[in-house]
mmCIF file of C-alpha atoms and ligand atoms in Angstrom:
data_model
loop_
_atom_site.group_PDB
_atom_site.id
_atom_site.type_symbol
_atom_site.label_atom_id
_atom_site.label_comp_id
_atom_site.label_asym_id
_atom_site.label_seq_id
_atom_site.Cartn_x
_atom_site.Cartn_y
_atom_site.Cartn_z
ATOM 1 C CA MET A 1 30.996 173.262 45.321
ATOM 2 C CA ASN A 2 30.206 176.642 43.754
ATOM 3 C CA LEU A 3 27.240 178.459 45.102
ATOM 4 C CA PRO A 4 26.755 181.599 43.020
ATOM 5 C CA SER A 5 24.370 184.259 44.097
ATOM 6 C CA SER A 6 21.719 183.000 41.675
ATOM 7 C CA LEU A 7 21.344 179.999 43.952
ATOM 8 C CA ALA A 8 19.442 182.339 46.233
ATOM 9 C CA ALA A 9 16.671 181.982 43.673
ATOM 10 C CA LEU A 10 16.273 178.447 44.836
ATOM 11 C CA ASN A 11 14.236 179.449 47.809
ATOM 12 C CA GLY A 12 13.190 175.874 48.368
ATOM 13 C CA LEU A 13 16.760 174.749 49.114
ATOM 14 C CA SER A 14 17.480 175.061 52.761
ATOM 15 C CA ASP A 15 20.940 176.127 53.934
ATOM 16 C CA GLN A 16 21.317 172.700 55.447
ATOM 17 C CA LEU A 17 20.736 171.013 52.079
ATOM 18 C CA ARG A 18 23.176 173.355 50.368
ATOM 19 C CA ALA A 19 25.845 172.557 52.949
ATOM 20 C CA ARG A 20 25.292 168.857 52.434
ATOM 21 C CA LEU A 21 25.580 169.170 48.624
ATOM 22 C CA ALA A 22 29.052 170.679 49.077
ATOM 23 C CA SER A 23 30.312 167.369 50.455
ATOM 24 C CA VAL A 24 28.446 165.092 48.047
ATOM 25 C CA ASP A 25 30.760 162.902 46.028
ATOM 26 C CA GLU A 26 28.000 161.795 43.619
ATOM 27 C CA GLY A 27 27.227 163.757 40.496
ATOM 28 C CA VAL A 28 24.694 166.437 41.377
ATOM 29 C CA LEU A 29 23.712 169.477 39.335
ATOM 30 C CA ILE A 30 21.016 171.823 40.557
ATOM 31 C CA HIS A 31 19.051 173.715 37.910
ATOM 32 C CA ASP A 32 17.047 176.795 38.916
ATOM 33 C CA GLN A 33 13.549 177.732 37.769
ATOM 34 C CA SER A 34 14.857 179.046 34.468
ATOM 35 C CA GLY A 35 16.718 175.764 33.851
ATOM 36 C CA ALA A 36 20.217 177.198 34.398
ATOM 37 C CA ILE A 37 22.722 175.161 36.379
ATOM 38 C CA VAL A 38 23.326 176.970 39.652
ATOM 39 C CA ALA A 39 25.140 174.374 41.738
ATOM 40 C CA VAL A 40 27.726 171.732 40.867
ATOM 41 C CA SER A 41 28.881 169.028 43.284
ATOM 42 C CA PRO A 42 32.544 167.937 43.405
ATOM 43 C CA GLY A 43 31.330 164.521 42.162
ATOM 44 C CA ALA A 44 29.789 166.166 39.062
ATOM 45 C CA VAL A 45 33.098 167.873 38.259
ATOM 46 C CA ARG A 46 34.924 164.553 38.655
ATOM 47 C CA LEU A 47 32.437 162.493 36.599
ATOM 48 C CA LEU A 48 31.877 164.981 33.778
ATOM 49 C CA GLY A 49 35.559 165.946 33.567
ATOM 50 C CA ALA A 50 34.551 169.610 33.252
ATOM 51 C CA GLU A 51 35.294 172.494 35.590
ATOM 52 C CA ALA A 52 32.408 173.885 37.621
ATOM 53 C CA ASP A 53 32.839 177.220 35.825
ATOM 54 C CA GLN A 54 32.233 175.499 32.500
ATOM 55 C CA LEU A 55 28.936 174.089 33.805
ATOM 56 C CA LEU A 56 27.487 176.951 35.817
ATOM 57 C CA GLY A 57 24.900 178.979 33.945
ATOM 58 C CA ARG A 58 24.428 176.304 31.247
ATOM 59 C CA ARG A 59 21.046 174.697 30.762
ATOM 60 C CA THR A 60 22.445 171.178 30.481
ATOM 61 C CA PRO A 61 25.782 169.365 30.862
ATOM 62 C CA LEU A 62 25.249 168.260 27.241
ATOM 63 C CA GLU A 63 26.384 171.758 26.229
ATOM 64 C CA VAL A 64 29.817 170.794 27.538
ATOM 65 C CA CYS A 65 29.917 167.011 26.882
ATOM 66 C CA ARG A 66 28.444 164.986 24.039
ATOM 67 C CA ALA A 67 26.047 162.159 24.944
ATOM 68 C CA TRP A 68 24.999 158.912 23.248
ATOM 69 C CA ASP A 69 22.357 156.445 24.368
ATOM 70 C CA THR A 70 22.683 152.645 24.490
ATOM 71 C CA THR A 71 21.472 152.333 20.885
ATOM 72 C CA GLY A 72 24.344 154.568 19.724
ATOM 73 C CA THR A 73 22.092 157.565 18.974
ATOM 74 C CA GLN A 74 23.482 160.964 19.836
ATOM 75 C CA TRP A 75 21.338 163.001 22.225
ATOM 76 C CA ARG A 76 20.522 166.624 21.532
ATOM 77 C CA GLU A 77 20.933 169.208 24.278
ATOM 78 C CA ASP A 78 17.165 169.598 24.629
ATOM 79 C CA GLN A 79 16.822 165.867 25.349
ATOM 80 C CA CYS A 80 18.788 166.165 28.604
ATOM 81 C CA PRO A 81 16.860 164.439 31.442
ATOM 82 C CA ALA A 82 16.924 167.675 33.496
ATOM 83 C CA THR A 83 15.343 169.628 30.617
ATOM 84 C CA ALA A 84 12.655 166.962 30.153
ATOM 85 C CA CYS A 85 11.951 167.007 33.895
ATOM 86 C CA MET A 86 11.727 170.795 33.870
ATOM 87 C CA THR A 87 9.203 170.897 31.007
ATOM 88 C CA THR A 88 7.041 167.917 31.981
ATOM 89 C CA GLY A 89 7.396 168.124 35.747
ATOM 90 C CA GLU A 90 7.950 164.374 35.807
ATOM 91 C CA SER A 91 10.926 162.596 37.320
ATOM 92 C CA GLN A 92 13.273 161.001 34.807
ATOM 93 C CA ARG A 93 14.732 157.745 36.105
ATOM 94 C CA GLN A 94 17.861 155.758 35.313
ATOM 95 C CA ILE A 95 18.625 157.175 31.914
ATOM 96 C CA VAL A 96 21.911 155.620 30.870
ATOM 97 C CA LEU A 97 24.076 157.708 28.539
ATOM 98 C CA ARG A 98 27.612 157.453 27.296
ATOM 99 C CA ILE A 99 29.295 160.778 27.912
ATOM 100 C CA ASP A 100 32.198 161.936 25.747
ATOM 101 C CA ARG A 101 33.958 164.214 28.201
ATOM 102 C CA PRO A 102 35.835 167.376 27.212
ATOM 103 C CA ASP A 103 39.110 165.615 28.160
ATOM 104 C CA GLY A 104 38.362 162.899 25.580
ATOM 105 C CA ARG A 105 37.502 160.154 28.093
ATOM 106 C CA LEU A 106 34.306 158.123 27.735
ATOM 107 C CA ILE A 107 32.140 157.318 30.707
ATOM 108 C CA TRP A 108 28.697 155.711 31.121
ATOM 109 C CA LEU A 109 26.459 157.652 33.516
ATOM 110 C CA SER A 110 22.988 156.856 34.810
ATOM 111 C CA PHE A 111 20.907 160.047 35.224
ATOM 112 C CA ASP A 112 17.946 160.733 37.524
ATOM 113 C CA ALA A 113 16.276 164.128 37.246
ATOM 114 C CA LEU A 114 13.861 165.082 40.034
ATOM 115 C CA PRO A 115 11.652 168.177 40.260
ATOM 116 C CA LEU A 116 12.302 170.352 43.307
ATOM 117 C CA ASP A 117 8.746 171.305 44.210
ATOM 118 C CA GLY A 118 7.762 173.429 47.159
ATOM 119 C CA GLU A 119 4.452 173.939 48.881
ATOM 120 C CA GLY A 120 1.496 174.829 46.692
ATOM 121 C CA GLY A 121 3.051 173.176 43.659
ATOM 122 C CA VAL A 122 5.729 175.848 43.187
ATOM 123 C CA ARG A 123 8.674 174.460 41.161
ATOM 124 C CA TYR A 124 12.000 175.802 42.395
ATOM 125 C CA GLY A 125 14.100 173.860 39.983
ATOM 126 C CA VAL A 126 15.395 170.406 39.165
ATOM 127 C CA ALA A 127 18.000 168.149 40.772
ATOM 128 C CA ASN A 128 20.067 166.318 38.174
ATOM 129 C CA LEU A 129 21.739 163.292 39.827
ATOM 130 C CA PHE A 130 24.092 160.865 38.140
ATOM 131 C CA GLU A 131 26.451 158.013 38.922
ATOM 132 C CA ASP A 132 29.181 156.165 37.075
ATOM 133 C CA VAL A 133 27.802 152.882 35.684
ATOM 134 C CA THR A 134 30.621 152.225 33.197
ATOM 135 C CA GLU A 135 31.663 148.891 34.688
ATOM 136 C CA ARG A 136 28.103 147.675 35.106
ATOM 137 C CA HIS A 137 27.168 148.811 31.601
ATOM 138 C CA LEU A 138 30.191 147.198 29.943
ATOM 139 C CA ALA A 139 29.621 143.947 31.868
ATOM 140 C CA GLU A 140 25.980 143.968 30.755
ATOM 141 C CA ALA A 141 26.961 144.755 27.163
ATOM 142 C CA THR A 142 29.447 141.855 27.204
ATOM 143 C CA ARG A 143 26.804 139.537 28.679
ATOM 144 C CA THR A 144 24.304 140.595 26.017
ATOM 145 C CA ARG A 145 26.870 140.101 23.253
ATOM 146 C CA LEU A 146 27.819 136.641 24.541
ATOM 147 C CA LEU A 147 24.169 135.696 24.847
ATOM 148 C CA ASP A 148 23.496 136.884 21.273
ATOM 149 C CA GLU A 149 26.520 134.931 20.046
ATOM 150 C CA ALA A 150 25.383 131.789 21.872
ATOM 151 C CA ARG A 151 21.877 132.161 20.396
ATOM 152 C CA GLU A 152 23.341 132.699 16.934
ATOM 153 C CA ALA A 153 25.604 129.651 17.346
ATOM 154 C CA LEU A 154 22.598 127.533 18.343
ATOM 155 C CA ARG A 155 20.573 128.868 15.425
ATOM 156 C CA SER A 156 23.301 128.138 12.910
ATOM 157 C CA ARG A 157 23.936 124.710 14.450
ATOM 158 C CA ASP A 158 20.251 123.832 14.043
ATOM 159 C CA ALA A 159 20.219 125.159 10.484
ATOM 160 C CA PHE A 160 23.399 123.211 9.789
ATOM 161 C CA LEU A 161 21.975 119.975 11.221
ATOM 162 C CA ALA A 162 18.892 120.360 9.026
ATOM 163 C CA VAL A 163 21.009 120.921 5.890
ATOM 164 C CA ALA A 164 23.485 118.161 6.840
ATOM 165 C CA ALA A 165 20.629 115.696 7.373
ATOM 166 C CA HIS A 166 19.176 116.653 3.995
ATOM 167 C CA GLU A 167 22.561 116.360 2.263
ATOM 168 C CA LEU A 168 23.154 112.896 3.745
ATOM 169 C CA LYS A 169 19.635 111.758 3.000
ATOM 170 C CA THR A 170 19.915 112.454 -0.744
ATOM 171 C CA PRO A 171 22.800 110.052 -1.519
ATOM 172 C CA LEU A 172 21.460 107.525 1.022
ATOM 173 C CA THR A 173 18.102 107.381 -0.765
ATOM 174 C CA ALA A 174 19.849 107.035 -4.127
ATOM 175 C CA LEU A 175 22.068 104.303 -2.689
ATOM 176 C CA GLN A 176 19.035 102.406 -1.369
ATOM 177 C CA LEU A 177 17.290 102.644 -4.751
ATOM 178 C CA HIS A 178 20.355 101.291 -6.557
ATOM 179 C CA LEU A 179 20.683 98.427 -4.064
ATOM 180 C CA HIS A 180 16.997 97.476 -4.396
ATOM 181 C CA SER A 181 17.311 97.486 -8.153
ATOM 182 C CA VAL A 182 20.441 95.282 -7.951
ATOM 183 C CA MET A 183 18.643 92.866 -5.586
ATOM 184 C CA ARG A 184 15.580 92.666 -7.807
ATOM 185 C CA GLY A 185 17.799 91.889 -10.811
ATOM 186 C CA LEU A 186 19.675 89.204 -8.904
ATOM 187 C CA GLU A 187 16.485 87.593 -7.496
ATOM 188 C CA GLY A 188 14.926 87.490 -10.966
ATOM 189 C CA GLY A 189 18.097 85.821 -12.238
ATOM 190 C CA THR A 190 17.946 87.965 -15.353
ATOM 191 C CA GLN A 191 20.635 90.495 -14.498
ATOM 192 C CA ASP A 192 22.979 91.331 -17.343
ATOM 193 C CA PRO A 193 26.482 91.442 -15.747
ATOM 194 C CA LYS A 194 27.317 94.712 -17.550
ATOM 195 C CA LEU A 195 24.160 96.382 -16.272
ATOM 196 C CA LEU A 196 24.842 95.015 -12.822
ATOM 197 C CA ALA A 197 28.361 96.448 -12.861
ATOM 198 C CA ASN A 198 26.978 99.877 -13.852
ATOM 199 C CA LYS A 199 24.437 99.808 -11.042
ATOM 200 C CA LEU A 200 27.102 98.815 -8.534
ATOM 201 C CA LYS A 201 29.332 101.641 -9.820
ATOM 202 C CA ALA A 202 26.498 104.122 -9.250
ATOM 203 C CA THR A 203 25.958 102.651 -5.764
ATOM 204 C CA SER A 204 29.633 103.039 -5.012
ATOM 205 C CA ARG A 205 29.537 106.691 -6.156
ATOM 206 C CA GLN A 206 26.720 107.421 -3.695
ATOM 207 C CA ALA A 207 28.673 105.666 -0.922
ATOM 208 C CA ASP A 208 31.687 107.874 -1.810
ATOM 209 C CA ARG A 209 29.482 110.926 -1.537
ATOM 210 C CA ILE A 210 28.271 109.913 1.911
ATOM 211 C CA ASN A 211 31.849 109.187 2.920
ATOM 212 C CA HIS A 212 32.905 112.634 1.727
ATOM 213 C CA LEU A 213 30.069 114.320 3.661
ATOM 214 C CA VAL A 214 31.029 112.495 6.852
ATOM 215 C CA ASP A 215 34.667 113.584 6.319
ATOM 216 C CA VAL A 216 33.491 117.182 5.967
ATOM 217 C CA LEU A 217 31.514 116.925 9.202
ATOM 218 C CA LEU A 218 34.542 115.473 10.994
ATOM 219 C CA ASP A 219 36.682 118.324 9.635
ATOM 220 C CA VAL A 220 34.234 120.885 10.979
ATOM 221 C CA ALA A 221 34.568 119.389 14.450
ATOM 222 C CA ARG A 222 38.362 119.215 14.105
ATOM 223 C CA ILE A 223 38.809 122.778 12.839
ATOM 224 C CA SER A 224 36.276 124.267 15.267
ATOM 225 C CA SER A 225 38.172 122.805 18.208
ATOM 226 C CA GLY A 226 41.550 123.907 16.787
ATOM 227 C CA ARG A 227 42.696 120.356 16.066
ATOM 228 C CA LEU A 228 43.693 120.794 12.421
ATOM 229 C CA GLU A 229 47.188 119.336 12.365
ATOM 230 C CA LEU A 230 49.435 119.383 9.324
ATOM 231 C CA ASN A 231 51.603 116.507 8.343
ATOM 232 C CA ARG A 232 54.147 118.250 6.123
ATOM 233 C CA THR A 233 56.348 116.458 3.640
ATOM 234 C CA SER A 234 58.377 117.643 0.698
ATOM 235 C CA MET A 235 56.039 117.449 -2.302
ATOM 236 C CA ASP A 236 55.382 118.742 -5.803
ATOM 237 C CA LEU A 237 52.197 120.795 -6.057
ATOM 238 C CA ALA A 238 52.080 120.537 -9.862
ATOM 239 C CA GLU A 239 52.132 116.746 -9.683
ATOM 240 C CA LEU A 240 49.456 116.648 -7.004
ATOM 241 C CA VAL A 241 47.174 118.947 -9.022
ATOM 242 C CA LYS A 242 47.643 116.718 -12.115
ATOM 243 C CA ASP A 243 46.640 113.664 -10.032
ATOM 244 C CA VAL A 244 43.582 115.335 -8.541
ATOM 245 C CA VAL A 245 42.484 116.659 -11.931
ATOM 246 C CA GLU A 246 42.695 113.133 -13.333
ATOM 247 C CA ARG A 247 40.742 111.653 -10.433
ATOM 248 C CA ASN A 248 38.014 114.282 -10.821
ATOM 249 C CA ALA A 249 37.821 114.019 -14.601
ATOM 250 C CA ASP A 250 34.481 112.129 -14.379
ATOM 251 C CA GLU A 251 32.823 114.809 -12.279
ATOM 252 C CA LEU A 252 34.043 117.558 -14.616
ATOM 253 C CA ASP A 253 32.859 115.529 -17.616
ATOM 254 C CA ARG A 254 29.409 115.109 -16.112
ATOM 255 C CA SER A 255 29.192 118.860 -15.497
ATOM 256 C CA GLY A 256 30.070 119.504 -19.150
ATOM 257 C CA CYS A 257 32.985 121.767 -18.167
ATOM 258 C CA LYS A 258 35.981 121.361 -20.450
ATOM 259 C CA LEU A 259 39.193 121.494 -18.453
ATOM 260 C CA SER A 260 42.469 123.081 -19.517
ATOM 261 C CA THR A 261 45.606 123.090 -17.396
ATOM 262 C CA SER A 262 48.929 124.870 -17.287
ATOM 263 C CA PHE A 263 51.691 123.771 -14.911
ATOM 264 C CA ASP A 264 55.249 124.845 -14.126
ATOM 265 C CA ASP A 265 57.430 121.738 -14.324
ATOM 266 C CA THR A 266 57.785 121.248 -10.599
ATOM 267 C CA VAL A 267 56.632 123.384 -7.706
ATOM 268 C CA MET A 268 58.265 121.851 -4.665
ATOM 269 C CA GLY A 269 57.277 122.838 -1.132
ATOM 270 C CA GLU A 270 56.718 121.487 2.366
ATOM 271 C CA TRP A 271 53.011 120.920 2.670
ATOM 272 C CA ASP A 272 50.418 118.423 3.884
ATOM 273 C CA ILE A 273 49.607 116.407 0.792
ATOM 274 C CA ILE A 274 46.232 115.075 2.010
ATOM 275 C CA ARG A 275 45.045 118.529 3.048
ATOM 276 C CA LEU A 276 46.146 120.181 -0.190
ATOM 277 C CA GLU A 277 44.373 117.431 -2.117
ATOM 278 C CA GLN A 278 41.246 118.498 -0.258
ATOM 279 C CA VAL A 279 41.818 122.146 -1.239
ATOM 280 C CA ILE A 280 42.215 121.285 -4.930
ATOM 281 C CA THR A 281 39.264 118.858 -4.929
ATOM 282 C CA ASN A 282 36.982 121.434 -3.303
ATOM 283 C CA LEU A 283 37.936 124.203 -5.731
ATOM 284 C CA LEU A 284 37.569 121.890 -8.723
ATOM 285 C CA SER A 285 34.226 120.512 -7.648
ATOM 286 C CA ASN A 286 32.940 124.040 -7.001
ATOM 287 C CA ALA A 287 34.105 125.013 -10.494
ATOM 288 C CA ALA A 288 32.191 122.024 -11.888
ATOM 289 C CA LYS A 289 29.116 122.762 -9.759
ATOM 290 C CA TYR A 290 28.875 126.508 -10.358
ATOM 291 C CA GLY A 291 30.700 126.569 -13.712
ATOM 292 C CA HIS A 292 27.569 126.406 -15.872
ATOM 293 C CA GLY A 293 29.112 123.761 -18.169
ATOM 294 C CA ARG A 294 31.642 126.291 -19.424
ATOM 295 C CA PRO A 295 35.449 125.822 -19.591
ATOM 296 C CA VAL A 296 37.503 125.567 -16.404
ATOM 297 C CA GLU A 297 41.180 126.483 -16.272
ATOM 298 C CA VAL A 298 43.667 125.324 -13.637
ATOM 299 C CA THR A 299 47.189 126.754 -13.353
ATOM 300 C CA VAL A 300 50.055 126.034 -10.990
ATOM 301 C CA ALA A 301 53.137 128.227 -10.953
ATOM 302 C CA ARG A 302 56.031 129.249 -8.772
ATOM 303 C CA ASP A 303 56.071 132.946 -7.927
ATOM 304 C CA GLY A 304 59.261 133.865 -5.994
ATOM 305 C CA GLN A 305 59.078 132.149 -2.626
ATOM 306 C CA ARG A 306 55.447 131.193 -3.127
ATOM 307 C CA ALA A 307 53.448 128.637 -5.071
ATOM 308 C CA ARG A 308 50.365 129.869 -6.870
ATOM 309 C CA LEU A 309 47.341 127.713 -7.695
ATOM 310 C CA ALA A 310 44.485 129.273 -9.658
ATOM 311 C CA VAL A 311 41.154 127.679 -10.556
ATOM 312 C CA ARG A 312 39.131 129.755 -12.970
ATOM 313 C CA ASP A 313 35.617 129.045 -14.230
ATOM 314 C CA ALA A 314 33.234 130.959 -16.466
ATOM 315 C CA GLY A 315 30.136 130.172 -14.448
ATOM 316 C CA ILE A 316 27.552 131.959 -12.337
ATOM 317 C CA GLY A 317 30.094 134.132 -10.443
ATOM 318 C CA ILE A 318 29.768 135.725 -7.013
ATOM 319 C CA SER A 319 28.588 139.258 -6.300
ATOM 320 C CA ARG A 320 31.083 141.663 -4.723
ATOM 321 C CA GLU A 321 29.140 141.780 -1.415
ATOM 322 C CA ASP A 322 29.267 137.990 -1.088
ATOM 323 C CA GLN A 323 32.901 137.472 -2.052
ATOM 324 C CA GLN A 324 34.333 137.593 1.489
ATOM 325 C CA ARG A 325 31.316 136.028 3.153
ATOM 326 C CA VAL A 326 31.495 132.744 1.180
ATOM 327 C CA PHE A 327 34.698 131.832 3.054
ATOM 328 C CA GLY A 328 32.755 131.853 6.339
ATOM 329 C CA ARG A 329 31.394 128.747 8.018
ATOM 330 C CA PHE A 330 27.976 127.664 6.628
ATOM 331 C CA GLU A 331 27.941 130.704 4.332
ATOM 332 C CA ARG A 332 26.391 130.279 0.894
ATOM 333 C CA ALA A 333 25.549 132.741 -1.869
ATOM 334 C CA VAL A 334 23.151 130.548 -3.858
ATOM 335 C CA SER A 335 19.665 129.286 -3.131
ATOM 336 C CA ASP A 336 19.340 125.805 -1.579
ATOM 337 C CA THR A 337 16.696 124.890 -4.128
ATOM 338 C CA HIS A 338 19.059 125.358 -7.075
ATOM 339 C CA TYR A 339 22.316 124.074 -5.622
ATOM 340 C CA GLY A 340 22.778 121.595 -2.773
ATOM 341 C CA GLY A 341 25.645 122.117 -0.362
ATOM 342 C CA LEU A 342 26.635 122.717 3.229
ATOM 343 C CA GLY A 343 28.506 126.003 2.827
ATOM 344 C CA LEU A 344 31.604 124.424 4.364
ATOM 345 C CA GLY A 345 33.931 123.696 1.430
ATOM 346 C CA LEU A 346 35.498 127.151 1.103
ATOM 347 C CA TRP A 347 35.671 127.579 4.862
ATOM 348 C CA ILE A 348 37.656 124.346 5.159
ATOM 349 C CA VAL A 349 39.812 125.364 2.186
ATOM 350 C CA ARG A 350 40.660 128.696 3.781
ATOM 351 C CA GLU A 351 41.441 127.074 7.148
ATOM 352 C CA ILE A 352 43.826 124.603 5.462
ATOM 353 C CA VAL A 353 45.501 127.289 3.351
ATOM 354 C CA GLU A 354 45.956 129.609 6.339
ATOM 355 C CA ALA A 355 47.294 126.754 8.491
ATOM 356 C CA HIS A 356 50.027 126.490 5.824
ATOM 357 C CA GLY A 357 50.719 130.233 6.170
ATOM 358 C CA GLY A 358 49.096 130.909 2.796
ATOM 359 C CA THR A 359 46.244 133.015 1.471
ATOM 360 C CA ILE A 360 43.174 132.469 -0.705
ATOM 361 C CA GLN A 361 41.423 135.146 -2.710
ATOM 362 C CA VAL A 362 38.579 135.265 -5.150
ATOM 363 C CA SER A 363 37.944 137.618 -8.012
ATOM 364 C CA SER A 364 34.596 137.240 -9.635
ATOM 365 C CA GLN A 365 31.752 138.867 -11.488
ATOM 366 C CA PRO A 366 28.197 137.570 -11.503
ATOM 367 C CA GLY A 367 27.429 135.880 -14.814
ATOM 368 C CA THR A 368 31.046 135.989 -15.950
ATOM 369 C CA GLY A 369 32.809 133.523 -13.660
ATOM 370 C CA SER A 370 35.134 133.226 -10.697
ATOM 371 C CA GLU A 371 38.822 132.760 -10.120
ATOM 372 C CA PHE A 372 40.086 131.367 -6.822
ATOM 373 C CA ILE A 373 43.788 131.985 -6.205
ATOM 374 C CA VAL A 374 45.689 130.092 -3.512
ATOM 375 C CA GLU A 375 49.204 131.221 -2.586
ATOM 376 C CA LEU A 376 51.405 129.065 -0.378
ATOM 377 C CA PRO A 377 54.878 129.780 0.977
ATOM 378 C CA LEU A 378 57.321 127.187 -0.373
ATOM 379 C CA ARG A 379 59.020 126.901 3.001
ATOM 380 C CA ARG A 380 57.612 126.895 6.483
HETATM 381 P P1 ADP B 1 28.758 124.856 -0.936
HETATM 382 O O1 ADP B 1 29.217 124.718 -2.343
HETATM 383 O O2 ADP B 1 28.526 123.553 -0.259
HETATM 384 O O3 ADP B 1 27.622 125.791 -0.788
HETATM 385 P P2 ADP B 1 31.294 126.233 -0.360
HETATM 386 O O4 ADP B 1 31.836 126.634 0.967
HETATM 387 O O5 ADP B 1 32.166 125.397 -1.222
HETATM 388 O O6 ADP B 1 29.919 125.504 -0.050
HETATM 389 O O7 ADP B 1 30.926 127.537 -1.152
HETATM 390 C C1 ADP B 1 30.250 128.573 -0.481
HETATM 391 C C2 ADP B 1 29.457 129.377 -1.463
HETATM 392 O O8 ADP B 1 30.348 130.070 -2.333
HETATM 393 C C3 ADP B 1 28.581 128.550 -2.391
HETATM 394 O O9 ADP B 1 27.343 128.258 -1.792
HETATM 395 C C4 ADP B 1 28.453 129.485 -3.592
HETATM 396 O O10 ADP B 1 27.483 130.457 -3.336
HETATM 397 C C5 ADP B 1 29.804 130.193 -3.632
HETATM 398 N N1 ADP B 1 30.760 129.574 -4.565
HETATM 399 C C6 ADP B 1 31.781 128.750 -4.273
HETATM 400 N N2 ADP B 1 32.496 128.441 -5.375
HETATM 401 C C7 ADP B 1 31.908 129.110 -6.401
HETATM 402 C C8 ADP B 1 32.187 129.240 -7.807
HETATM 403 N N3 ADP B 1 33.218 128.595 -8.379
HETATM 404 N N4 ADP B 1 31.373 130.028 -8.534
HETATM 405 C C9 ADP B 1 30.333 130.681 -7.956
HETATM 406 N N5 ADP B 1 30.027 130.607 -6.646
HETATM 407 C C10 ADP B 1 30.803 129.840 -5.876
#
């Protein structure tokens, strides 16, 4: 503890108190009437990581260390609790600041600044007391973060349930309408078999849609709990894409998007055929959904040790800010009123592609179209 002669100015400090300060292991700085630091405890030297000489005569430790509050705002020197206490005469309590020490270490300190008043209201100075609250602060910050994450998870689960219920309700209602119409036709005995077959086809399409939605929901549960398992076999990606394109021809037709394809003869690799079918179906149906009835182009090629699948449309496109976000769970970049959807397709696609050790990227411009490029290693 340094006790320079200017400490004599602190008439209110008894010798006994001064002697006790010398053995205090907490952070204590004593400021005199003019605001200058005139006494530094060993604890203050240890906590601030600055020599007593560096602190003595300064008006605040913030001249030696930089300080940031819990909101991440840097504090100016004149905001130091001791300075505020000196000017207002009011105690400053439990002010938590992150201190960037001169030695580069970071420490969270809780400051209390108390006026040292003598008889007759004479102010002799200010006691600036502080303790290390780094552990407590970090534990609290972690708790707050976890709580925020849990709240956010609950919020997005509720939002998801609402959207999922809506998405299931739409095909269910359509399915019910088709069934009623079929029943009415059959009861009246006037049903033309061709018409009946068409109605049953439409009913079956709605049932497929519900089936697909339930599969998506099951995938979410599987992926979220890390249970996405691949069943790899030796397969030809070009052949699979041809198959899927054929099976989705109706959907593309209905969207008005004309499809063109370009395939390398064979692109053999060890992949999970069912999962890759899902990837291709999702990308194709997104191209149909957001493709604005304009041409869609699918290419499959071998590129060194990797297979490359690209699905390009000339539709609504995705803004630069949204291009990474749309691969997140429940993330969408279109309004629910214009386009239905759960915001899960691309998330599932990315999870499947990454489980194969591959990558997916998008390049897009609003109003011009999007290209999704999947690259998969040929071997494990
Ligand atoms: P969904 O289509 O159910 O919303 P996805 O996960 O498949 O869910 O897509 C997430 C979002 O990415 C979509 O809501 C849309 O904003 C955007 N998106 C996906 N594919 C395309 C595309 N081909 N063109 C434009 N936007 C797309």
